[in-house]
Coordinates of C-alpha atoms in Angstrom, one line a residue:
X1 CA 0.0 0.0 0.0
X2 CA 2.6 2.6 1.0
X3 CA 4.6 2.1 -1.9
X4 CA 1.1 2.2 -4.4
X5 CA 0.9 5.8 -2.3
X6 CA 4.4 7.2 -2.8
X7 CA 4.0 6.3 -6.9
X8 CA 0.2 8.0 -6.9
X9 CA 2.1 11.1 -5.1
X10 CA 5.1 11.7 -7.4
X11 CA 2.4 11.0 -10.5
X12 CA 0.3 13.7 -9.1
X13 CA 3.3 15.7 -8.1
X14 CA 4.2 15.7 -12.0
X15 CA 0.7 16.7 -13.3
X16 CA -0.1 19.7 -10.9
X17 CA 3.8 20.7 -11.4
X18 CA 4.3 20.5 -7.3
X19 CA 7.9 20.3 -6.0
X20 CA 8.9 16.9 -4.8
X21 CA 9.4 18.5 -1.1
X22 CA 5.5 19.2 -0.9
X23 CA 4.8 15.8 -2.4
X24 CA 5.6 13.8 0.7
X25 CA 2.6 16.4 2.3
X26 CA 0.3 14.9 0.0
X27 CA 0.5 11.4 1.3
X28 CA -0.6 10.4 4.8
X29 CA 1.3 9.5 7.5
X30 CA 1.2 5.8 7.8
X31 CA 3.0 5.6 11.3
X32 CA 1.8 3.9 14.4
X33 CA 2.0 4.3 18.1
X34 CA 0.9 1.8 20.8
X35 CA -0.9 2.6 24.3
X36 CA -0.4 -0.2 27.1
X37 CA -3.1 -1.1 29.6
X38 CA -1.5 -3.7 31.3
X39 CA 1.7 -5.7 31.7
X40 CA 2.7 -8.2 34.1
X41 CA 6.3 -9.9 34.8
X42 CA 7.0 -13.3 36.7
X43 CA 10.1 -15.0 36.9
X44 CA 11.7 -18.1 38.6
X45 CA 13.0 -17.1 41.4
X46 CA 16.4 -19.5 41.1
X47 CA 17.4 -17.5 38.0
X48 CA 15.5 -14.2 38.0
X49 CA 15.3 -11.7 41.4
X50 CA 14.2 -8.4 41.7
X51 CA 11.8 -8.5 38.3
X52 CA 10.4 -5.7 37.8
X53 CA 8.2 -4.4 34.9
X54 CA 5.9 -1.2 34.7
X55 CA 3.8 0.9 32.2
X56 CA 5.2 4.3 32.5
X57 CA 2.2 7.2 32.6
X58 CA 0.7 9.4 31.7
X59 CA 0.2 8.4 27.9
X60 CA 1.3 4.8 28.6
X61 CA 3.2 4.6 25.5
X62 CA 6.9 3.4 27.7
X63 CA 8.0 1.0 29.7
X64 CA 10.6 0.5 32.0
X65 CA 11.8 -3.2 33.2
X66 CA 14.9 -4.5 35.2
X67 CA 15.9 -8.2 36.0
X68 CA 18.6 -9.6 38.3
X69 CA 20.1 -12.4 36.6
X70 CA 21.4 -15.0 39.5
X71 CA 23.2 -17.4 37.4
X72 CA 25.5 -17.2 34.3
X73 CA 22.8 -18.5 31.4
X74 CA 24.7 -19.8 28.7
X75 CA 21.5 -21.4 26.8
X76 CA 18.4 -19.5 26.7
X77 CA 15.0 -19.6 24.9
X78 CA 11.9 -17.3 23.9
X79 CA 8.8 -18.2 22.3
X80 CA 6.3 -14.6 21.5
X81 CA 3.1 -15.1 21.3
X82 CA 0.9 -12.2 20.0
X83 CA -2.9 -12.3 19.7
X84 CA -5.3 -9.9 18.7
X85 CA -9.4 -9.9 19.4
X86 CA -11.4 -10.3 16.1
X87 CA -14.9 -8.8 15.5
X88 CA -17.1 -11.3 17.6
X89 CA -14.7 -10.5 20.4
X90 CA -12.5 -13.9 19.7
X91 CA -9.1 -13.7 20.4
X92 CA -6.9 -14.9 17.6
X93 CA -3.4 -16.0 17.6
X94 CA -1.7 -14.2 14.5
X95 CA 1.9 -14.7 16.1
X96 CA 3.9 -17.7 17.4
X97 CA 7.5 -18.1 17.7
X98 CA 10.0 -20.1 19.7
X99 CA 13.7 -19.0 19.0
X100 CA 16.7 -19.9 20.4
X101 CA 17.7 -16.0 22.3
X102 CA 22.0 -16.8 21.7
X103 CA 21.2 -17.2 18.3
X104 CA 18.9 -14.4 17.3
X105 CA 21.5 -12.0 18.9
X106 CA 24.8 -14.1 17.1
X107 CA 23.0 -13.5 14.0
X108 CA 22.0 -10.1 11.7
X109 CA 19.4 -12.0 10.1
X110 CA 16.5 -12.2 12.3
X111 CA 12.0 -12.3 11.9
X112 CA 11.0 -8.9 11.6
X113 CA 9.4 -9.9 14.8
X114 CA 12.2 -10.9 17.1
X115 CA 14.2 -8.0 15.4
X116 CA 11.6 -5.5 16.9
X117 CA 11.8 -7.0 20.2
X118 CA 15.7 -7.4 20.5
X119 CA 15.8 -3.4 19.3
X120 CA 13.0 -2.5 21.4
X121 CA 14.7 -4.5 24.7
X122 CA 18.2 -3.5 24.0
X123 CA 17.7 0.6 23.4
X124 CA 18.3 2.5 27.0
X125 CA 19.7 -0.5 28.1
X126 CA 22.9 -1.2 30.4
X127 CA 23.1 -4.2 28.8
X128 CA 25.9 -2.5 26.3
X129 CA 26.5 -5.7 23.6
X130 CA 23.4 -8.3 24.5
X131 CA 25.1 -11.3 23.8
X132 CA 25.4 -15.0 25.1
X133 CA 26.3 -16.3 28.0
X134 CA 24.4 -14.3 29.8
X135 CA 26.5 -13.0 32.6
X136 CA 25.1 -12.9 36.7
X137 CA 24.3 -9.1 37.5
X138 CA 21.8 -6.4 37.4
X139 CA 20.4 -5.4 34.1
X140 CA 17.6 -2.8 32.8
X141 CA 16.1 -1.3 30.0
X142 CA 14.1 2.3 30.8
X143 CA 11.8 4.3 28.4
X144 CA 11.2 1.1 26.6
X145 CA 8.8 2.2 23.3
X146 CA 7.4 -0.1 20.8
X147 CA 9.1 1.9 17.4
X148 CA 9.5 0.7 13.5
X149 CA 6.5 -0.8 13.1
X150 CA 5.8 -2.8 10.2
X151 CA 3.4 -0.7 7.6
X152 CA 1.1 -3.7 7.0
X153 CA -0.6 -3.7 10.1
X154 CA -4.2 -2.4 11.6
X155 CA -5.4 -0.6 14.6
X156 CA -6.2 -3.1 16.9
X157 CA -6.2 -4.1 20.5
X158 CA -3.8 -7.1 21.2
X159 CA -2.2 -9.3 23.3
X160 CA 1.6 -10.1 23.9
X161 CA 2.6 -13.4 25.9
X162 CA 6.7 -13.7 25.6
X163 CA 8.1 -16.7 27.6
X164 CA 12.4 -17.7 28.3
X165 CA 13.2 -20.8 29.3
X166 CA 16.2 -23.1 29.7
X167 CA 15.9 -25.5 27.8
X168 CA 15.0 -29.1 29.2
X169 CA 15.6 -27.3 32.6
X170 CA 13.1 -25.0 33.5
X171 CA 10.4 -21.9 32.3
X172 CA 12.2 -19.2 34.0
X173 CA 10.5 -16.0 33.2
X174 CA 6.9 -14.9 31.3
X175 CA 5.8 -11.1 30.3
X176 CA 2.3 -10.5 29.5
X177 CA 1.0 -7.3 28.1
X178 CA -2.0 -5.9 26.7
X179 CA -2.6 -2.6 25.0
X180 CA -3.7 -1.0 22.0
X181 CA -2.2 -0.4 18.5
X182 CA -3.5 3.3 16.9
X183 CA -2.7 4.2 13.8
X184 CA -1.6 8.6 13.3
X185 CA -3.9 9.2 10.4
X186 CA -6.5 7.7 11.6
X187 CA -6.1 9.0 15.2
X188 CA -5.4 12.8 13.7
X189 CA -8.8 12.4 12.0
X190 CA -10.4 11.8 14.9
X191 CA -9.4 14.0 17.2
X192 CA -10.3 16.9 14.2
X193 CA -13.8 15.4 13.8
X194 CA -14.5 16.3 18.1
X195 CA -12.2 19.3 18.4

């Protein structure tokens, strides 16, 4: 769709004689932004301590999350669920990944997905170089925000279930949130159709 609008633009552009500069005004901002409503954080407490996750107000569009790692974690799994409600109120699973968390950060070839999370996790982080093992200390992330969206998507409510586990040992750690994707345009629009 974006790339149908950017072609539409520059062939209107060229009729009406408008420079390219006011051409990018002509097509509508197809950015999004996402509001949280709730997020929850449990870990096992022989490998995670002092887990902490909260939805930052006012706007409720950050997050800020800390974790004491107890033990040196040399393998580590992640499996992200996401889910968002249809029509009828049914909630639908459009997500569902399990990835091995050394080797998403080894390699620079990752799911859009994953790729979202590990930016999203490792920006404002103290966590320097995320890589494996996993070394015993404090770590945290603050003003977490949920950027680089892809352009495909819909304003929806949804649903995000991301586990880590070591494998054939234990489930060491779930996040839950819940919250609400909006997209600008249509958000703009209707804020000018009540102001």
């Amino acid at each position: 769709m974006k790339p149908f609008l950017w072609c539409f633009g520059i062939i209107i552009s060229s009729l009406l004689q408008i420079p390219p500069i006011d051409t990018a005004k002509l097509i509508p901002n197809l950015g999004y932004y996402v509001e949280m409503h709730q997020m929850d954080c449990v870990g096992d407490s022989n490998y995670f301590a002092d887990l902490y996750c909260k939805i930052l107000t006012p706007k409720n569009r950050t997050m800020e999350a800390s974790v004491n790692i107890m033990h040196k974690l040399t393998a580590f799994s992640g499996s992200l669920r996401v889910s968002i409600p249809n029509a009828k109120k049914v909630i639908t699973q459009i997500f569902d990944i399990t990835f091995d968390v050394c080797k998403v950060l080894r390699e620079r070839k990752r799911k859009v997905l994953i790729d979202l999370l590990v930016n999203t996790l490792a920006r404002n982080s103290n966590a320097m170089a995320w890589r494996c093992p996993f070394p015993k200390g404090k770590f945290e992330s603050k003003n977490i925000s949920v950027t680089d969206l892809p352009p495909m998507l819909t304003e929806s409510e949804f649903f995000v279930n991301l586990d880590f586990f070591i494998p054939k040992v234990a489930h060491a750690m779930n996040i839950t949130l819940h919250g609400h994707l909006y997209e600008l345009a249509k958000e703009k629009a209707r804020r000018k159709k009540f102001l």
